[in-house]
Amino acid sequence: MAEHVDVLVVGAGISGIGQGYHLQRRCPDRSYLILEARPTLGGTWDLFRYPGIRSDSDMHTLGFSFHPWTDDRSIAGGATIRGYVEEAARTHGIDRHIRFGHRVTTAAWSTDEARWTIEATGPDGAPLVFTCNFLCMCSGYYDYARGFTPELVDAERFGGTIVHPQFWPENLDYAGKRIVVIGSGATAMTLVPELARQAAHVTMLQRSPTYVVSRPAEDRLANWLRARLPGRAAYRLTRWKNVLTSMVYYRLAKSRPAQFRSRLLAMVRDHLGPDYDIERHFTPRYDPWDQRLCLVPDADLFASLKRGDASVVTGTIDRFTETGIRLDSGEDLPADVIVTATGLRLQWLSDIRFTRDGTPIAFNAALQYKGMMFSDVPNLAYTFGYTNASWTLKAELVATYVCRLLNTMRQRGLRQATPRLRDPAMATEPFVDFTSGYIQRDAHLLPQQGARKPWKLNQNYVLDVVALRFGSVDDDMVFDNPAPGRRDAA
């Protein structure tokens, strides 16, 4: 027998917990379940356990709107974030709706029944079936089972330890060891200063540089406001201050890339001094925000470089040797431990097999709708955060819009909401304008976006607030499939 709920949520990370809260608040008459494949909640913040794991967004925007962040540190460590998400789920009773160890494998939409049939496996591997009227995909887009590692020539010759940050061994002893971290993204920038606290030396080996910016780990204004105002008021003010500040900087970066680039490099030079080779090691070939900027709290990376605990080498790998890595330049980098911080793999909608009335759904042939649904796919929402701001900002807007759709269908006596393109000649564009490797490697899996609203993807929180909280629910959205006894509703 299938277990039925009004709304089924896949994923118990930040997105799923947010969706659960807003369902409780805005659709209290609707039942819901959250299915989580892992044994614990937290998503990415539970999976990643490498040394120094932390947010690369401030917690006043990465945190939930309904559960104020009260820690003094605005840039927080992974364990603290995990505890915060657990606390939010427990405080608001969302944890009571989570089924752990439930991995969804298929989702089949039936127009006649106006419902999804979900097949899953339980904690013991037994097959389970659920049905729901609306399905929310809140599982993110990282492949939790596999990280990305490029071909490493002669890696088997290396006599030390090779580890990917996504699968960091709990018992790895790196004290006093020589470490090479391959990569120049957020993970590498996080690992290097943390590993340098105990290692003999850490080398960050990068093929090409990334833009790096330092900011204080504590938000002094946020802490000042929290000491003088009611907690929620201080949190809201800080949240909007940070949202608007980041939007201004992003707009400047995109409208004046040369000037913004010069300013970023000048700040790095201020930290490392005039003699450091900024041009070689910290000057990317692309414009700011073509990829996400790397944040280093309290300039910890720069401090490690100045002390000599760590160094940056820019070059390409020829092959691994018994004692380390040989570069194409002929230089040898000795190592006891090599960390492949080489990126993530994209997994679209958890690799679930979707069908509509028996026909497979090809999402890469669909258009995204308002950054949360797909053309011609009914009663299905997904959460995909901003590339230029905190994930949670978009996640909560999606959650509230789902509630608007549910309430609209209830009021009209209709069971189905389907985005439908009214202009088939509209030009299309790639899903996201972002050059990061994990996006480019699997771009063929992603839907397209259109040239105009509501098919154009916003990377702007304020515009999305207007569109998703206050905009019409009827723009290119077809509501139909009357409930039994309401045949006149259509």
Tab-separated table of N, CA and C in Angstrom, residues 122-234:
chain	number	residue	atom	x	y	z
A	122	GLY	N	13.892	1.898	1.558
A	122	GLY	CA	13.984	2.277	2.959
A	122	GLY	C	15.343	1.976	3.541
A	123	PRO	N	15.509	2.203	4.843
A	123	PRO	CA	16.812	1.991	5.488
A	123	PRO	C	17.328	0.563	5.354
A	124	ASP	N	16.414	-0.391	5.267
A	124	ASP	CA	16.829	-1.792	5.132
A	124	ASP	C	16.878	-2.249	3.683
A	125	GLY	N	16.701	-1.304	2.742
A	125	GLY	CA	16.735	-1.650	1.329
A	125	GLY	C	15.413	-2.105	0.767
A	126	ALA	N	14.390	-2.205	1.612
A	126	ALA	CA	13.083	-2.667	1.154
A	126	ALA	C	12.411	-1.605	0.294
A	127	PRO	N	11.689	-2.007	-0.757
A	127	PRO	CA	10.991	-1.038	-1.616
A	127	PRO	C	9.797	-0.414	-0.897
A	128	LEU	N	9.624	0.898	-1.122
A	128	LEU	CA	8.520	1.638	-0.517
A	128	LEU	C	7.850	2.479	-1.592
A	129	VAL	N	6.564	2.760	-1.407
A	129	VAL	CA	5.816	3.570	-2.362
A	129	VAL	C	5.090	4.680	-1.618
A	130	PHE	N	5.205	5.889	-2.147
A	130	PHE	CA	4.487	7.039	-1.619
A	130	PHE	C	3.732	7.701	-2.769
A	131	THR	N	2.666	8.382	-2.454
A	131	THR	CA	1.997	9.225	-3.441
A	131	THR	C	1.838	10.612	-2.846
A	132	CYS	N	1.813	11.611	-3.740
A	132	CYS	CA	1.659	12.989	-3.285
A	132	CYS	C	1.031	13.805	-4.401
A	133	ASN	N	0.427	14.913	-4.021
A	133	ASN	CA	-0.145	15.823	-5.012
A	133	ASN	C	0.886	16.803	-5.553
A	134	PHE	N	1.895	17.107	-4.747
A	134	PHE	CA	2.931	18.052	-5.160
A	134	PHE	C	4.267	17.531	-4.660
A	135	LEU	N	5.278	17.626	-5.535
A	135	LEU	CA	6.612	17.099	-5.229
A	135	LEU	C	7.628	18.234	-5.218
A	136	CYS	N	8.407	18.324	-4.151
A	136	CYS	CA	9.432	19.363	-3.999
A	136	CYS	C	10.805	18.713	-3.949
A	137	MET	N	11.648	19.031	-4.928
A	137	MET	CA	12.997	18.494	-4.975
A	137	MET	C	13.931	19.472	-4.271
A	138	CYS	N	14.351	19.111	-3.066
A	138	CYS	CA	15.190	19.970	-2.220
A	138	CYS	C	16.518	19.280	-1.918
A	139	SER	N	17.013	18.516	-2.868
A	139	SER	CA	18.197	17.684	-2.633
A	139	SER	C	19.481	18.294	-3.169
A	140	GLY	N	19.449	19.555	-3.596
A	140	GLY	CA	20.656	20.198	-4.082
A	140	GLY	C	21.087	19.640	-5.430
A	141	TYR	N	22.345	19.886	-5.787
A	141	TYR	CA	22.801	19.406	-7.088
A	141	TYR	C	24.194	18.790	-7.034
A	142	TYR	N	24.681	18.456	-5.840
A	142	TYR	CA	25.962	17.770	-5.727
A	142	TYR	C	25.731	16.259	-5.686
A	143	ASP	N	26.633	15.527	-6.319
A	143	ASP	CA	26.641	14.074	-6.217
A	143	ASP	C	27.351	13.710	-4.920
A	144	TYR	N	26.608	13.207	-3.960
A	144	TYR	CA	27.192	12.893	-2.659
A	144	TYR	C	28.062	11.647	-2.705
A	145	ALA	N	27.852	10.791	-3.692
A	145	ALA	CA	28.596	9.535	-3.751
A	145	ALA	C	29.934	9.667	-4.474
A	146	ARG	N	30.079	10.710	-5.299
A	146	ARG	CA	31.296	10.856	-6.104
A	146	ARG	C	31.720	12.317	-6.130
A	147	GLY	N	32.998	12.560	-5.917
A	147	GLY	CA	33.568	13.865	-6.171
A	147	GLY	C	34.211	13.866	-7.546
A	148	PHE	N	34.651	15.040	-7.991
A	148	PHE	CA	35.335	15.096	-9.288
A	148	PHE	C	36.840	15.061	-9.087
A	149	THR	N	37.486	14.137	-9.766
A	149	THR	CA	38.939	14.069	-9.775
A	149	THR	C	39.388	13.861	-11.216
A	150	PRO	N	40.186	14.762	-11.769
A	150	PRO	CA	40.679	14.564	-13.130
A	150	PRO	C	41.650	13.397	-13.176
A	151	GLU	N	42.039	13.009	-14.374
A	151	GLU	CA	43.003	11.920	-14.508
A	151	GLU	C	44.330	12.324	-13.876
A	152	LEU	N	44.803	11.499	-12.981
A	152	LEU	CA	46.059	11.755	-12.278
A	152	LEU	C	47.080	10.732	-12.753
A	153	VAL	N	47.973	11.168	-13.607
A	153	VAL	CA	48.934	10.248	-14.223
A	153	VAL	C	49.887	9.686	-13.169
A	154	ASP	N	49.980	8.363	-13.140
A	154	ASP	CA	50.892	7.641	-12.239
A	154	ASP	C	50.538	7.834	-10.767
A	155	ALA	N	49.270	8.116	-10.471
A	155	ALA	CA	48.872	8.321	-9.073
A	155	ALA	C	49.178	7.098	-8.217
A	156	GLU	N	49.122	5.909	-8.839
A	156	GLU	CA	49.374	4.677	-8.088
A	156	GLU	C	50.820	4.569	-7.609
A	157	ARG	N	51.706	5.367	-8.191
A	157	ARG	CA	53.115	5.316	-7.779
A	157	ARG	C	53.357	6.054	-6.468
A	158	PHE	N	52.471	6.962	-6.131
A	158	PHE	CA	52.691	7.810	-4.958
A	158	PHE	C	52.685	6.961	-3.688
A	159	GLY	N	53.711	7.150	-2.860
A	159	GLY	CA	53.847	6.345	-1.661
A	159	GLY	C	53.099	6.860	-0.448
A	160	GLY	N	52.501	8.036	-0.548
A	160	GLY	CA	51.777	8.593	0.586
A	160	GLY	C	50.278	8.373	0.474
A	161	THR	N	49.521	9.322	1.024
A	161	THR	CA	48.061	9.231	1.076
A	161	THR	C	47.439	10.246	0.125
A	162	ILE	N	46.462	9.792	-0.664
A	162	ILE	CA	45.681	10.683	-1.523
A	162	ILE	C	44.254	10.697	-1.006
A	163	VAL	N	43.716	11.885	-0.808
A	163	VAL	CA	42.366	11.986	-0.251
A	163	VAL	C	41.593	13.084	-0.964
A	164	HIS	N	40.303	12.827	-1.226
A	164	HIS	CA	39.404	13.857	-1.752
A	164	HIS	C	38.665	14.463	-0.573
A	165	PRO	N	38.535	15.783	-0.510
A	165	PRO	CA	37.900	16.419	0.654
A	165	PRO	C	36.486	15.924	0.931
A	166	GLN	N	35.773	15.506	-0.104
A	166	GLN	CA	34.401	15.052	0.088
A	166	GLN	C	34.342	13.779	0.927
A	167	PHE	N	35.464	13.046	0.972
A	167	PHE	CA	35.502	11.777	1.707
A	167	PHE	C	36.683	11.774	2.675
A	168	TRP	N	36.754	12.806	3.485
A	168	TRP	CA	37.901	12.972	4.378
A	168	TRP	C	37.891	11.894	5.461
A	169	PRO	N	38.978	11.139	5.618
A	169	PRO	CA	39.025	10.091	6.650
A	169	PRO	C	39.081	10.711	8.049
A	170	GLU	N	38.281	10.205	8.944
A	170	GLU	CA	38.249	10.750	10.309
A	170	GLU	C	39.583	10.592	11.014
A	171	ASN	N	40.297	9.525	10.714
A	171	ASN	CA	41.538	9.216	11.443
A	171	ASN	C	42.794	9.662	10.719
A	172	LEU	N	42.690	10.532	9.720
A	172	LEU	CA	43.879	10.963	8.978
A	172	LEU	C	44.743	11.872	9.857
A	173	ASP	N	45.949	11.433	10.109
A	173	ASP	CA	46.908	12.205	10.912
A	173	ASP	C	47.852	12.934	9.964
A	174	TYR	N	47.721	14.245	9.914
A	174	TYR	CA	48.571	15.015	9.001
A	174	TYR	C	49.538	15.936	9.756
A	175	ALA	N	49.591	15.802	11.066
A	175	ALA	CA	50.502	16.639	11.848
A	175	ALA	C	51.949	16.372	11.432
A	176	GLY	N	52.665	17.463	11.167
A	176	GLY	CA	54.068	17.347	10.797
A	176	GLY	C	54.307	16.832	9.393
A	177	LYS	N	53.252	16.682	8.602
A	177	LYS	CA	53.388	16.142	7.249
A	177	LYS	C	53.493	17.268	6.211
A	178	ARG	N	54.090	16.917	5.080
A	178	ARG	CA	54.106	17.816	3.923
A	178	ARG	C	52.856	17.522	3.091
A	179	ILE	N	52.081	18.558	2.816
A	179	ILE	CA	50.790	18.373	2.146
A	179	ILE	C	50.746	19.219	0.883
A	180	VAL	N	50.261	18.627	-0.195
A	180	VAL	CA	49.952	19.368	-1.407
A	180	VAL	C	48.450	19.315	-1.611
A	181	VAL	N	47.834	20.468	-1.696
A	181	VAL	CA	46.401	20.575	-1.977
A	181	VAL	C	46.246	20.998	-3.435
A	182	ILE	N	45.652	20.138	-4.249
A	182	ILE	CA	45.459	20.444	-5.668
A	182	ILE	C	44.113	21.147	-5.829
A	183	GLY	N	44.138	22.387	-6.312
A	183	GLY	CA	42.901	23.122	-6.515
A	183	GLY	C	43.035	24.558	-6.060
A	184	SER	N	42.116	25.383	-6.537
A	184	SER	CA	42.155	26.799	-6.151
A	184	SER	C	40.754	27.343	-5.889
A	185	GLY	N	39.809	26.453	-5.598
A	185	GLY	CA	38.452	26.877	-5.300
A	185	GLY	C	38.241	27.073	-3.816
A	186	ALA	N	36.968	27.194	-3.437
A	186	ALA	CA	36.631	27.476	-2.038
A	186	ALA	C	37.140	26.388	-1.104
A	187	THR	N	37.089	25.129	-1.526
A	187	THR	CA	37.540	24.031	-0.665
A	187	THR	C	39.029	24.139	-0.378
A	188	ALA	N	39.810	24.381	-1.426
A	188	ALA	CA	41.260	24.520	-1.236
A	188	ALA	C	41.579	25.712	-0.342
A	189	MET	N	40.911	26.840	-0.582
A	189	MET	CA	41.160	28.049	0.216
A	189	MET	C	40.828	27.828	1.692
A	190	THR	N	39.864	26.943	1.948
A	190	THR	CA	39.496	26.615	3.320
A	190	THR	C	40.517	25.672	3.953
A	191	LEU	N	40.905	24.659	3.187
A	191	LEU	CA	41.791	23.632	3.716
A	191	LEU	C	43.184	24.152	4.047
A	192	VAL	N	43.745	24.947	3.170
A	192	VAL	CA	45.156	25.306	3.294
A	192	VAL	C	45.492	25.947	4.643
A	193	PRO	N	44.814	27.028	5.061
A	193	PRO	CA	45.188	27.624	6.349
A	193	PRO	C	44.892	26.715	7.538
A	194	GLU	N	43.857	25.883	7.421
A	194	GLU	CA	43.546	24.979	8.532
A	194	GLU	C	44.580	23.871	8.644
A	195	LEU	N	44.943	23.255	7.540
A	195	LEU	CA	45.964	22.200	7.562
A	195	LEU	C	47.309	22.753	8.013
A	196	ALA	N	47.577	24.000	7.646
A	196	ALA	CA	48.878	24.610	7.976
A	196	ALA	C	49.082	24.779	9.469
A	197	ARG	N	48.028	24.701	10.250
A	197	ARG	CA	48.164	24.827	11.706
A	197	ARG	C	48.967	23.669	12.294
A	198	GLN	N	48.905	22.478	11.659
A	198	GLN	CA	49.593	21.301	12.197
A	198	GLN	C	50.626	20.708	11.241
A	199	ALA	N	50.448	20.943	9.961
A	199	ALA	CA	51.339	20.319	8.984
A	199	ALA	C	52.727	20.949	9.003
A	200	ALA	N	53.694	20.219	8.451
A	200	ALA	CA	55.035	20.793	8.305
A	200	ALA	C	54.986	21.935	7.294
A	201	HIS	N	54.277	21.711	6.201
A	201	HIS	CA	54.099	22.749	5.180
A	201	HIS	C	52.953	22.327	4.268
A	202	VAL	N	52.210	23.312	3.770
A	202	VAL	CA	51.109	23.046	2.847
A	202	VAL	C	51.337	23.847	1.569
A	203	THR	N	51.282	23.170	0.441
A	203	THR	CA	51.396	23.818	-0.855
A	203	THR	C	50.050	23.754	-1.560
A	204	MET	N	49.541	24.890	-1.974
A	204	MET	CA	48.331	24.914	-2.791
A	204	MET	C	48.768	24.949	-4.245
A	205	LEU	N	48.545	23.849	-4.946
A	205	LEU	CA	48.932	23.726	-6.348
A	205	LEU	C	47.715	24.038	-7.217
A	206	GLN	N	47.795	25.101	-7.970
A	206	GLN	CA	46.671	25.508	-8.801
A	206	GLN	C	47.084	25.586	-10.270
A	207	ARG	N	46.163	25.198	-11.125
A	207	ARG	CA	46.403	25.335	-12.552
A	207	ARG	C	46.268	26.789	-12.977
A	208	SER	N	45.303	27.494	-12.359
A	208	SER	CA	45.098	28.914	-12.646
A	208	SER	C	44.518	29.566	-11.401
A	209	PRO	N	44.712	30.873	-11.234
A	209	PRO	CA	44.277	31.553	-10.009
A	209	PRO	C	42.763	31.787	-9.951
A	210	THR	N	42.312	32.119	-8.735
A	210	THR	CA	40.925	32.453	-8.436
A	210	THR	C	40.907	33.800	-7.717
A	211	TYR	N	39.836	34.557	-7.893
A	211	TYR	CA	39.699	35.793	-7.127
A	211	TYR	C	39.452	35.462	-5.658
A	212	VAL	N	40.204	36.110	-4.791
A	212	VAL	CA	40.121	35.862	-3.359
A	212	VAL	C	39.895	37.183	-2.646
A	213	VAL	N	38.954	37.195	-1.724
A	213	VAL	CA	38.673	38.400	-0.960
A	213	VAL	C	38.561	38.027	0.513
A	214	SER	N	39.109	38.861	1.367
A	214	SER	CA	39.031	38.636	2.805
A	214	SER	C	37.937	39.507	3.413
A	215	ARG	N	37.299	38.967	4.434
A	215	ARG	CA	36.340	39.752	5.211
A	215	ARG	C	36.368	39.245	6.643
A	216	PRO	N	35.984	40.075	7.604
A	216	PRO	CA	36.001	39.634	9.008
A	216	PRO	C	35.037	38.476	9.241
A	217	ALA	N	35.438	37.535	10.082
A	217	ALA	CA	34.561	36.417	10.419
A	217	ALA	C	33.383	36.879	11.259
A	218	GLU	N	33.554	37.965	12.001
A	218	GLU	CA	32.473	38.531	12.799
A	218	GLU	C	31.929	39.780	12.116
A	219	ASP	N	30.609	39.917	12.123
A	219	ASP	CA	29.940	41.101	11.592
A	219	ASP	C	29.687	42.034	12.779
A	220	ARG	N	30.522	43.035	12.923
A	220	ARG	CA	30.432	43.903	14.105
A	220	ARG	C	29.097	44.629	14.190
A	221	LEU	N	28.594	45.083	13.046
A	221	LEU	CA	27.311	45.777	13.069
A	221	LEU	C	26.189	44.832	13.486
A	222	ALA	N	26.230	43.595	13.007
A	222	ALA	CA	25.208	42.615	13.399
A	222	ALA	C	25.241	42.376	14.898
A	223	ASN	N	26.436	42.217	15.457
A	223	ASN	CA	26.547	41.986	16.899
A	223	ASN	C	26.118	43.217	17.687
A	224	TRP	N	26.413	44.410	17.157
A	224	TRP	CA	25.996	45.650	17.819
A	224	TRP	C	24.471	45.772	17.818
A	225	LEU	N	23.858	45.466	16.694
A	225	LEU	CA	22.394	45.533	16.606
A	225	LEU	C	21.738	44.515	17.533
A	226	ARG	N	22.299	43.308	17.591
A	226	ARG	CA	21.701	42.261	18.407
A	226	ARG	C	21.761	42.606	19.890
A	227	ALA	N	22.750	43.396	20.284
A	227	ALA	CA	22.870	43.796	21.691
A	227	ALA	C	21.900	44.900	22.060
A	228	ARG	N	21.294	45.549	21.072
A	228	ARG	CA	20.462	46.719	21.345
A	228	ARG	C	19.013	46.601	20.881
A	229	LEU	N	18.737	45.611	20.027
A	229	LEU	CA	17.393	45.455	19.481
A	229	LEU	C	16.861	44.059	19.782
A	230	PRO	N	15.549	43.882	19.711
A	230	PRO	CA	15.013	42.522	19.791
A	230	PRO	C	15.659	41.639	18.730
A	231	GLY	N	15.843	40.375	19.061
A	231	GLY	CA	16.621	39.479	18.213
A	231	GLY	C	16.159	39.414	16.777
A	232	ARG	N	14.859	39.263	16.558
A	232	ARG	CA	14.356	39.136	15.189
A	232	ARG	C	14.532	40.436	14.405
A	233	ALA	N	14.351	41.566	15.069
A	233	ALA	CA	14.522	42.851	14.390
A	233	ALA	C	15.981	43.040	13.974
A	234	ALA	N	16.899	42.721	14.870
A	234	ALA	CA	18.320	42.846	14.545
A	234	ALA	C	18.703	41.917	13.401
